[in-house]
Coordinates of C-alpha atoms in Angstrom, one line a residue:
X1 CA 0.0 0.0 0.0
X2 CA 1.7 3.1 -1.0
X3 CA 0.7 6.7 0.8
X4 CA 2.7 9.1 -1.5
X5 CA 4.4 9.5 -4.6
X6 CA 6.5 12.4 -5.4
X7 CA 9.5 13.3 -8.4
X8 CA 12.5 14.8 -7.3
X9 CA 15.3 16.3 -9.7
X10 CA 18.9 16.1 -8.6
X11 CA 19.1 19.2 -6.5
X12 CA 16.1 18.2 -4.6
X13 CA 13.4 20.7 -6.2
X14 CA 9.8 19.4 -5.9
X15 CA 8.2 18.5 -9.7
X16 CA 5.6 16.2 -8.8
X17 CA 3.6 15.3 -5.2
X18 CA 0.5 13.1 -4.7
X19 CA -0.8 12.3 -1.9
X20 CA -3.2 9.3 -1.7
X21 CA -3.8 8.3 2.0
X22 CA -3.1 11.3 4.0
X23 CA -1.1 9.6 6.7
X24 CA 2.3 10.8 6.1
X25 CA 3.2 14.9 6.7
X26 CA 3.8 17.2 3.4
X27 CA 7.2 17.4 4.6
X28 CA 8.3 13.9 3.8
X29 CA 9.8 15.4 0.3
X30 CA 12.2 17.6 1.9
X31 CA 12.6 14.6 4.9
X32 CA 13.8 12.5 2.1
X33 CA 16.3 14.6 0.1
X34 CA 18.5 16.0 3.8
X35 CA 18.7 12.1 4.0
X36 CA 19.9 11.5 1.1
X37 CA 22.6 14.4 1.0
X38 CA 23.5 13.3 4.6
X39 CA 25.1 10.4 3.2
X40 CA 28.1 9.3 2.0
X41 CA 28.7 7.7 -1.9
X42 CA 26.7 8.2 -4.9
X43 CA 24.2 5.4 -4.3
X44 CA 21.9 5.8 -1.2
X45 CA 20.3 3.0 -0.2
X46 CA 16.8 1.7 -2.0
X47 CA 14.7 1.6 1.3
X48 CA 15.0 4.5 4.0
X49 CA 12.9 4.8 7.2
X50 CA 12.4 8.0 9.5
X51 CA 10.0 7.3 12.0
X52 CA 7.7 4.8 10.9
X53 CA 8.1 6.3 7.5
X54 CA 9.6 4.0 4.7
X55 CA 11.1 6.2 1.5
X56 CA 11.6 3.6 -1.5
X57 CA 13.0 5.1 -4.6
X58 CA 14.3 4.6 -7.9
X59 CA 17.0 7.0 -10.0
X60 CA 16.3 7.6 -13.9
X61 CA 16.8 10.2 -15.8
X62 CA 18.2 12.0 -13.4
X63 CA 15.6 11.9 -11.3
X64 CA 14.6 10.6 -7.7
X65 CA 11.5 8.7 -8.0
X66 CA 10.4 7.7 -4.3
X67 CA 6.7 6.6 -3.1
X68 CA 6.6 6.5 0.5
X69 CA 4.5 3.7 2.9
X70 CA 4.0 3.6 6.5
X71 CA 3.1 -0.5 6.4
X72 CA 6.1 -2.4 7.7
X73 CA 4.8 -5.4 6.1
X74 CA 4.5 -4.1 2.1
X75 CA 6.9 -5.5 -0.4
X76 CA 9.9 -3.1 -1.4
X77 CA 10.6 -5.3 -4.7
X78 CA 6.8 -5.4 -6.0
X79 CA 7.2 -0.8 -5.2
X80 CA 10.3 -1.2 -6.7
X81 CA 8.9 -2.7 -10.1
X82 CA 5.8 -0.7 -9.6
X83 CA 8.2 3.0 -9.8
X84 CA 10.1 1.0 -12.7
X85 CA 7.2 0.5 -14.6
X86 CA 5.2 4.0 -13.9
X87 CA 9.0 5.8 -15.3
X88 CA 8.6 3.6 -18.1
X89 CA 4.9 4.5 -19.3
X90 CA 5.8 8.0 -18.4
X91 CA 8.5 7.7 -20.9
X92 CA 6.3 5.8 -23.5
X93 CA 3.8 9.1 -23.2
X94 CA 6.1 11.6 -22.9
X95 CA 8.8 10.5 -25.1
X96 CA 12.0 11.1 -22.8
X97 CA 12.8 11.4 -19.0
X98 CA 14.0 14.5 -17.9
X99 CA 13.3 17.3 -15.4
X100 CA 12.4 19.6 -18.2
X101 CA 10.0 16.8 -19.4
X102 CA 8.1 16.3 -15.9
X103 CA 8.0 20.5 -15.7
X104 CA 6.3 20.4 -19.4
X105 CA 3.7 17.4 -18.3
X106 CA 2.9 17.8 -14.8
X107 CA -0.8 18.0 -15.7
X108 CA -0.7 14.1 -17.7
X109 CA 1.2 13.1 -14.9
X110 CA -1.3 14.0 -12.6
X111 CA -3.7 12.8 -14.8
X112 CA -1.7 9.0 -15.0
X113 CA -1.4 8.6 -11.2
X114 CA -5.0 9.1 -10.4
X115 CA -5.6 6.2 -12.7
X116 CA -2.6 3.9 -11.8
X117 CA -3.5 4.2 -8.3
X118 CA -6.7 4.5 -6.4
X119 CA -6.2 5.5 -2.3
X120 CA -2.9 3.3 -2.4
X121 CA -3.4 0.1 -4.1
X122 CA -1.8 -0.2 -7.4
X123 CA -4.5 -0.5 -10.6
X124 CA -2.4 -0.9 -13.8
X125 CA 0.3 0.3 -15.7
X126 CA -0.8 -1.1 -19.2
X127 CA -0.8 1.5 -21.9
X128 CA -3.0 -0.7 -23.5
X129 CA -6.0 -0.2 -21.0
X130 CA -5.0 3.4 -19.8
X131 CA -4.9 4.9 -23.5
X132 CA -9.2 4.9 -22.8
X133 CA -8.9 7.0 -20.4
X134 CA -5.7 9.1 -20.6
X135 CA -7.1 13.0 -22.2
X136 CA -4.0 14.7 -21.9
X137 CA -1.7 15.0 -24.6
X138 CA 2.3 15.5 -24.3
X139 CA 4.1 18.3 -24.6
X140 CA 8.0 17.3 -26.2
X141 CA 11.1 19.1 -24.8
X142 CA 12.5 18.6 -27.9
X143 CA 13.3 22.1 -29.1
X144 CA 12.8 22.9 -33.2
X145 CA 16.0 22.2 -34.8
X146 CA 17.7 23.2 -38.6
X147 CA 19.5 20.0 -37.9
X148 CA 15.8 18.0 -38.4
X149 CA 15.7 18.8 -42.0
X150 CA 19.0 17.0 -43.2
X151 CA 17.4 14.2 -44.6
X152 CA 15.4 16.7 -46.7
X153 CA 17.0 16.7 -50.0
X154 CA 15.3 19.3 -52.9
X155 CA 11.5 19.9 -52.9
X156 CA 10.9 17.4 -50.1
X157 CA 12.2 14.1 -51.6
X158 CA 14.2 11.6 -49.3
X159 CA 17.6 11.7 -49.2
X160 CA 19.8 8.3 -48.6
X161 CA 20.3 9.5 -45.1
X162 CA 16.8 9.7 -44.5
X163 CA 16.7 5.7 -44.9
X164 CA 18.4 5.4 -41.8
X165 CA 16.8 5.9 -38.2
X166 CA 18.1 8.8 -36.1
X167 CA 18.9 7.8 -32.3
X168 CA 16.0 9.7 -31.1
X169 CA 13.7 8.5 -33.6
X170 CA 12.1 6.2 -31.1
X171 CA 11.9 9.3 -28.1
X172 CA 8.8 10.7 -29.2
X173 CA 5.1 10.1 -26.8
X174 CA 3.0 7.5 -28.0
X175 CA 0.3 9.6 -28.6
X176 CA 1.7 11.6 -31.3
X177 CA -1.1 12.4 -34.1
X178 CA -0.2 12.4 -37.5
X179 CA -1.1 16.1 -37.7
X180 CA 1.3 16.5 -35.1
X181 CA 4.0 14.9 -37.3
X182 CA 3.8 11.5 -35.7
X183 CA 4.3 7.9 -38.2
X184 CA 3.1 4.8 -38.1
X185 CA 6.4 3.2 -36.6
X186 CA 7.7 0.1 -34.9
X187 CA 11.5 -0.2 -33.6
X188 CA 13.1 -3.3 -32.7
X189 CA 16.0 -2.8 -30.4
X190 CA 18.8 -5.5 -29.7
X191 CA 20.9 -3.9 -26.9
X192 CA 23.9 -5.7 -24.8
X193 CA 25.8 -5.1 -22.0
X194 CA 29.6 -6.2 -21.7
X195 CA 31.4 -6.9 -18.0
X196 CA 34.9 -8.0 -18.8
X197 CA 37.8 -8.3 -16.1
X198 CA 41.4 -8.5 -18.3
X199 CA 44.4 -9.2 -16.3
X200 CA 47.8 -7.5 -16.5
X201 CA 49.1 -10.2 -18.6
X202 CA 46.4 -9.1 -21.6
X203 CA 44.6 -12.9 -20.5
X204 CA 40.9 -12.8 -20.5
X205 CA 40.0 -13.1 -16.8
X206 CA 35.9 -12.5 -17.2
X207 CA 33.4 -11.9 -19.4
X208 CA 29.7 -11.8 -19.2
X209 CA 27.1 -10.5 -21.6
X210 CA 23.2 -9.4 -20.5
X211 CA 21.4 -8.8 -23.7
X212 CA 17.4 -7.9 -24.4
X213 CA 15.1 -7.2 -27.4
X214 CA 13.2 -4.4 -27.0
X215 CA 10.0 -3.6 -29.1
X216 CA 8.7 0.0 -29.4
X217 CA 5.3 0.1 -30.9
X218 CA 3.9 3.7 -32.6
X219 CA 1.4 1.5 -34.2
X220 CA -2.4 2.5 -33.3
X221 CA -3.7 -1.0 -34.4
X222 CA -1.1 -3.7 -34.6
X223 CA -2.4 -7.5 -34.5
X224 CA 1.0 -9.4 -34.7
X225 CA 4.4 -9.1 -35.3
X226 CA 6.8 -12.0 -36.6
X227 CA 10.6 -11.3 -35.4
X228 CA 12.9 -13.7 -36.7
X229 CA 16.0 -14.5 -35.2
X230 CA 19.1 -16.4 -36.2
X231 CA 18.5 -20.1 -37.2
X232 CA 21.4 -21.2 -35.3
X233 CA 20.7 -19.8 -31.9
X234 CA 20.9 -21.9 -29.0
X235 CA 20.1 -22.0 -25.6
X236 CA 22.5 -23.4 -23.2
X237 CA 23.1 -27.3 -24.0
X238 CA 21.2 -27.5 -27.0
X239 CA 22.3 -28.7 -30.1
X240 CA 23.1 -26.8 -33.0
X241 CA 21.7 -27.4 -36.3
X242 CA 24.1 -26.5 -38.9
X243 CA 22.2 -23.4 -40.6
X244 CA 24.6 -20.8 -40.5
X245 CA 26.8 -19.2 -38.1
X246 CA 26.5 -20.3 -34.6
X247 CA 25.2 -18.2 -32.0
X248 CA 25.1 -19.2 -28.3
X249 CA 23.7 -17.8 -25.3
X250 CA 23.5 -19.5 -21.6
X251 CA 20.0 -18.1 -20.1
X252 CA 17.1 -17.0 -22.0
X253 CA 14.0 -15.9 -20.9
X254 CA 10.8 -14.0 -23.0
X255 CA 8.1 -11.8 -22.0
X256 CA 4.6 -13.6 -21.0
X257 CA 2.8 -11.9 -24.2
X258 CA 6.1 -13.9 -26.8
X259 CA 4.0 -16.8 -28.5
X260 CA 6.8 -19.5 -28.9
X261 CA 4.8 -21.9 -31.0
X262 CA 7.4 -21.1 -34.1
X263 CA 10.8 -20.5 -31.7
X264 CA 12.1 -24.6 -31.4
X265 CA 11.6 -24.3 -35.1
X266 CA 12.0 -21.4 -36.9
X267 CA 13.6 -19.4 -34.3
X268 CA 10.4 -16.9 -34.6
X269 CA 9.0 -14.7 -31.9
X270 CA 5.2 -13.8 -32.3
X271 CA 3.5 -11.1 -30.0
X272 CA 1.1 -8.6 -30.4
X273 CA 3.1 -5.4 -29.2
X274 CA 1.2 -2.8 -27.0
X275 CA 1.7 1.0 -27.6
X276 CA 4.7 1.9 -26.3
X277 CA 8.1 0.2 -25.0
X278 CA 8.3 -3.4 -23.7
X279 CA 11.7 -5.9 -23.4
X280 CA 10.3 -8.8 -25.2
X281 CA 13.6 -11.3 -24.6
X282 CA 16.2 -11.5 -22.6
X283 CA 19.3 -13.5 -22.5
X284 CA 22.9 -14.1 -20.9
X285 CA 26.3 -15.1 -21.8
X286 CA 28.9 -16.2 -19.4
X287 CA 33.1 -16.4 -20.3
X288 CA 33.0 -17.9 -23.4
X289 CA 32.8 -14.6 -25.9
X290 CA 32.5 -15.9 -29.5
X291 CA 35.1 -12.7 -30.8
X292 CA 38.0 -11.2 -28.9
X293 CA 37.0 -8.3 -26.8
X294 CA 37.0 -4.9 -28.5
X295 CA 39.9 -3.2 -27.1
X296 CA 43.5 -4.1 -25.9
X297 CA 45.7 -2.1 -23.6
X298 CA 49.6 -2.0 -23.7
X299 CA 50.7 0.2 -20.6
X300 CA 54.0 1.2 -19.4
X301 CA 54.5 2.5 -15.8
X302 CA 57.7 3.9 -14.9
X303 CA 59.1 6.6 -13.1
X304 CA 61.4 9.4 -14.6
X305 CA 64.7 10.8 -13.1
X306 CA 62.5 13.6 -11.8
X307 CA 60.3 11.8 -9.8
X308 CA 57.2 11.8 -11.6
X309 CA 55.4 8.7 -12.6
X310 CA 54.8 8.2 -16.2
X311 CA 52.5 6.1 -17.8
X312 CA 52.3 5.5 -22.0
X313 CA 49.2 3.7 -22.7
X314 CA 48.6 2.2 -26.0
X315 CA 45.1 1.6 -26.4
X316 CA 43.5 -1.2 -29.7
X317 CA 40.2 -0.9 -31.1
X318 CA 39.7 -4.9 -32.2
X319 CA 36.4 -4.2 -33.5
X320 CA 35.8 -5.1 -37.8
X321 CA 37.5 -2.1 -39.7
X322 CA 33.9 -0.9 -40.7
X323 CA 32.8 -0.6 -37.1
X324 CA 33.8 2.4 -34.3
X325 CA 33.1 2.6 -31.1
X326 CA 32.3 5.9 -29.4
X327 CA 32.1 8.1 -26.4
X328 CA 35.0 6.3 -25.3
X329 CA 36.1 7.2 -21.7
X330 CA 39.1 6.1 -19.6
X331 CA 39.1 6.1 -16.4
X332 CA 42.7 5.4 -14.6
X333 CA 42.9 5.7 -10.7
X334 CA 46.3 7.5 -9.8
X335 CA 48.1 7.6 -6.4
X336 CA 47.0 9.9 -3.4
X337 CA 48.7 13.3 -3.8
X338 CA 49.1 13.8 -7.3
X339 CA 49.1 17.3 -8.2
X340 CA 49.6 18.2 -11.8
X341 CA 49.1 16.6 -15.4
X342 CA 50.8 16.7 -18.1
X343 CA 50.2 14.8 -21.4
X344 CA 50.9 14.2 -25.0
X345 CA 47.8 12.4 -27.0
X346 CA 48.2 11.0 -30.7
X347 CA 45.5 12.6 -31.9
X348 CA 43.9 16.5 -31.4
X349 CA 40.2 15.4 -30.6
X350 CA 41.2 13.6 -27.7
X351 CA 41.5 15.3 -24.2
X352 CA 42.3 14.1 -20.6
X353 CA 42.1 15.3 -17.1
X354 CA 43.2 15.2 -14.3
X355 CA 39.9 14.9 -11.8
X356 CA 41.8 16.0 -7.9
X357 CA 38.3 14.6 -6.3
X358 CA 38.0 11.2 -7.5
X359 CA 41.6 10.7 -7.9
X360 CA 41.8 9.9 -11.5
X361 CA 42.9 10.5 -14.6
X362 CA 39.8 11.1 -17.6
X363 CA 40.7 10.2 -21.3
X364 CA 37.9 11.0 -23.5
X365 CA 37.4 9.9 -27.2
X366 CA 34.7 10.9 -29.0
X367 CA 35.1 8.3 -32.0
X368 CA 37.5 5.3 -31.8
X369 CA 37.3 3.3 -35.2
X370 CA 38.1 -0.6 -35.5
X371 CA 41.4 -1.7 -36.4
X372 CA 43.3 1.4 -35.1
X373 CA 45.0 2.0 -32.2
X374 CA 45.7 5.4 -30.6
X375 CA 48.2 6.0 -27.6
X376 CA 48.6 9.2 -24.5
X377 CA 51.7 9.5 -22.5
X378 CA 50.7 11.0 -19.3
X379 CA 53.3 12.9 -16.7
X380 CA 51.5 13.4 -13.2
X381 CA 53.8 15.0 -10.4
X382 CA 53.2 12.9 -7.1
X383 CA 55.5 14.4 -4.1
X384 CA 57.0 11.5 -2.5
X385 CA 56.3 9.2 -5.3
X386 CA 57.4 5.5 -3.9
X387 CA 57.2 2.1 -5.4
X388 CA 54.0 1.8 -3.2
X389 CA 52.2 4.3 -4.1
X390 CA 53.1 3.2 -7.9
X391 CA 51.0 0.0 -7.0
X392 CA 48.0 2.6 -6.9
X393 CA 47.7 3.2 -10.0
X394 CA 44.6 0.9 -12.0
X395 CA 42.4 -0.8 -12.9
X396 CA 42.2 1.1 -16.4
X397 CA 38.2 1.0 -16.5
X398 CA 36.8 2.1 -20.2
X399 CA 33.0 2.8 -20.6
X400 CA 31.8 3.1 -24.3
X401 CA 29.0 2.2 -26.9
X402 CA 29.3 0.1 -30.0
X403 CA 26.6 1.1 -32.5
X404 CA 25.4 -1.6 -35.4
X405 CA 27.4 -4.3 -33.1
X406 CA 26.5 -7.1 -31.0
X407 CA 29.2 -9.5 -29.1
X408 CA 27.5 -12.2 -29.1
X409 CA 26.0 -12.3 -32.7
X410 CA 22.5 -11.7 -32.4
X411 CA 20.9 -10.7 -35.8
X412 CA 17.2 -10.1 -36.7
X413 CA 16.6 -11.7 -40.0
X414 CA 12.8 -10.1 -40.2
X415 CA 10.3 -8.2 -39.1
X416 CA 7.2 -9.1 -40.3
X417 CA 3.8 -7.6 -39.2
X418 CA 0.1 -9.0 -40.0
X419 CA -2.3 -8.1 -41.1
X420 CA -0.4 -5.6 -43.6
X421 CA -1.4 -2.2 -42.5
X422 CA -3.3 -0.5 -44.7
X423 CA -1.2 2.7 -44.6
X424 CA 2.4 3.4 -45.1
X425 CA 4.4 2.3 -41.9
X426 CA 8.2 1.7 -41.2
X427 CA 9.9 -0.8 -39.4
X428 CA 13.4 -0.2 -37.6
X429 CA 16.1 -2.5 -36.0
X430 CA 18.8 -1.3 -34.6
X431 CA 21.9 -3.0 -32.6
X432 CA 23.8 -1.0 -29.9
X433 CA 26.8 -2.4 -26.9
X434 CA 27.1 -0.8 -24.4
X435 CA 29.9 -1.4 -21.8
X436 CA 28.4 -2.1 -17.9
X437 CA 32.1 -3.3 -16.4
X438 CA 35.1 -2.7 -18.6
X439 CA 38.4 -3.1 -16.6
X440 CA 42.2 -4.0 -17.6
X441 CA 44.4 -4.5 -14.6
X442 CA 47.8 -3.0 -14.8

C-alpha cells in the first residue's frame, strides 16, 4: 500500500507530489532529500525509514522517483517494479525522462497517477488499457532544430540518409497524431551489456554479456508481429543445427505476451506489441565470448629521473575495420597526492584530465574506429612518489558504446507484421553495446 508519490530532480526541487492516504506529513519530500545528502557515496540506499516512515526510490533520468508507505509489512521489490514501470509509461507518453520533461507534463502526470492508483493500491500500468482514459496529450522538450531537415533533399524528396533511423527517432510520446507529425512506426532494439575483467598479462580473466530485445510500438492498431532470429541460436546445452553461423547464449527468458509456438523451429517470436516500449527477450552469456573483446591495452609505468610517474598507454580498437566505437572514456585511478598533469595524445580530438576529487585520470574519445590504435603519454607529479604508491595506479576502467554491433551475434533476420497495414508504416532494427564493467588491470 503506497501513501505518497512524489519526483525529485537532482538538486532536490519538488516537480511532482500526490498524496493518496493522508497519513504521512507534506514534509516527507524535503525529509527524504536531507537524508539523502547526509550520506556518503553516490548510491543511497533503495529503502530509507524515519520514523515509521519508509522512502523507496528509484533513480532515472536523473531523477529521484520515491513513493513513501507507513506498512512495515509491504513489499519493497513489488514498489520497486511498480516505480520501474510507472518511469517507463511516463517515458512511452512523454517520449524522454527529464526534469524539463516532468516541468512540461505535470498536468498528464497528474492525470496518469489518479488512474494507476486508487487510495494506495496499485490498478495498472498497461498502456493498453490506460490509453481509454488518458485525455491529456504530451508536450516534447524537444526544441525545433535546422538539424531536423538534413534528410530533406530538394522539394521534399528523401535523401539516402533519411533511410536510416536517427537515435531519437524512437523518443517521441505515443500519442503523437499524425497532424502533429507523428508515423506509423515500430522499432526493434537488440541492446547488450559487456562486463569483462582483463588481467595484466592481456589474458581474459571474465566476461559476461546481458542482452534484451526491445519492441517500441507507434502503431495504433497492430495485430501481430513476426521477429525472426538467427536459425542457429541456442540455448544453453542445445544442439546446434548446422544453418549458418553459430550463435550461443547460456539463459534465455521472453516476455509472457512472446507466443513460442514457431521459436524450437523457426527461431520466430510472435506477439502482439502494445503501444509503447516493452523488453520482449532476454538472454545471458557467461566467459566464453565468440570474438576477442574490442579493445586491448599496452601500458608502461615507470618513473622518470625527476620523480614523476609516467604512464604511456597504447590503447586497440579490435572491433571489424567498418565498425567504431564511441564516447570512449578512460578512467585510470592514480596515487594519493598527485598534483599536476601533463600529457601528450596521438590525436587532437582527444582530451584528458586530471579529476583532484575522485583521484583519476579522464581520457575522453569521442570516436575510436576498429582496427586502429591510438596512444597518451601521461606525466603526473606525485611528491614522495614511492614504489608503493606506484601500486595505486589501475584498474584502467573504459566505458563506451558500440553502434550496429553485438558481441554475441544476435541478428534479426525479419520483421514481419500481420495483417499488412493499410497505410504506409516503417519498421526499424537497430543494434547497440554498451559497456556495464570494462576493466584492464595494470
Amino acid at each position: 500500500m503506497i501513501s505518497q508519490i512524489f519526483i525529485l530532480s537532482s538538486k532536490g526541487d519538488h516537480l511532482i507530489y500526490k498524496d493518496f492516504r493522508g497519513d504521512v506529513g507534506s514534509d516527507v519530500q524535503n525529509i527524504f532529500y536531507e537524508k539523502v545528502i547526509a550520506l556518503t557515496g553516490d548510491q543511497p540506499p533503495i529503502v530509507m525509514s524515519h520514523k515509521g516512515i519508509y522512502f523507496i526510490h528509484i533513480r532515472q533520468g536523473g531523477l529521484y522517483w520515491v513513493a513513501t508507505t507507513t506498512t512495515p509489512d509491504s513489499s519493497p521489490f513489488a514498489v520497486i517494479e511498480f516505480l520501474n514501470r510507472f518511469a517507463a509509461l511516463l517515458k512511452d507518453y512523454c517520449g524522454s525522462l527529464s526534469e524539463k520533461t516532468v516541468q512540461l507534463n505535470f498536468a498528464l502526470i497528474y492525470e496518469l497517477l489518479d488512474e494507476v492508483v486508487d487510495y494506495g493500491y496499485i490498478q495498472t500500468t498497461s498502456s493498453d488499457v490506460l490509453k481509454n482514459f488518458i485525455q491529456t496529450e504530451a508536450i516534447s522538450s524537444r526544441p525545433f532544430s535546422l538539424f531536423d531537415l538534413s534528410n530533406v533533399g530538394l522539394f521534399g524528396a528523401e535523401t539516402q540518409q533519411s533511410k536510416v533511423a536517427p537515435s531519437s527517432a524512437a523518443t517521441r510520446p505515443i500519442q503523437c497524431s499524425r497532424e502533429q507529425g507523428g508515423k506509423s512506426e515500430i522499432f526493434v532494439d537488440v541492446i547488450e551489456r559487456l562486463s569483462v575483467v582483463i588481467g595484466s598479462n592481456g589474458v581474459l580473466m571474465k566476461a559476461d554479456v546481458e542482452g534484451e530485445v526491445r519492441v517500441k510500438c507507434y502503431m495504433p492498431s497492430c495485430s501481430e508481429i513476426r521477429i525472426g532470429m538467427n536459425e542457429e541460436f541456442s540455448i544453453g546445452k542445445a544442439q546446434l543445427r548446422g544453418y549458418g553461423a553459430a550463435v550461443h547464449v547460456d539463459e534465455c527468458s521472453f516476455h509472457q505476451s512472446v507466443r513460442l509456438d514457431e521459436f524450437d523451429s523457426n527461431r520466430i517470436l510472435r506477439l502482439c506489441p502494445s503501444q509503447g516500449e516493452q523488453t520482449v527477450m532476454q538472454y545471458q552469456l557467461s566467459d566464453n565470448l565468440p570474438s576477442v573483446p574490442p579493445f586491448r591495452l599496452f601500458p608502461t609505468i615507470e618513473r622518470d629521473n625527476g620523480g614523476r610517474l609516467l604512464m604511456y598507454l597504447k590503447l586497440r580498437c579490435d572491433l571489424p575495420p567498418k565498425s567504431a566505437a564511441i564516447f570512449v572514456c578512460a578512467t585510470i585511478p592514480v596515487p594519493k597526492g598527485s598534483l599536476s598533469l601533463s600529457q601528450e595524445l596521438s590525436s587532437p580530438d582527444q582530451s584528458a584530465e586530471l579529476k583532484l576529487q575522485s583521484r583519476s585520470i579522464q581520457w575522453q574519445i569521442p570516436r575510436f574506429p576498429g582496427g586502429t590504435q591510438l596512444s597518451a603519454l601521461f606525466k603526473l607529479e606525485v611528491p614522495g612518489l614511492s614504489s608503493a604508491s606506484m601500486l595505486e595506479v589501475g584498474p584502467f576502467v573504459l566505458s563506451f558504446e558500440l553502434p550496429k554491433v553485438t558481441i554475441t551475434g544476435l541478428q534479426i533476420r525479419f520483421l514481419r507484421i500481420s495483417p499488412v497495414q493499410p497505410s504506409p508504416s516503417q519498421r526499424w532494427v537497430r543494434y547497440t553495446t554498451l559497456s556495464d564493467s570494462y576493466a584492464i588491470r595494470l
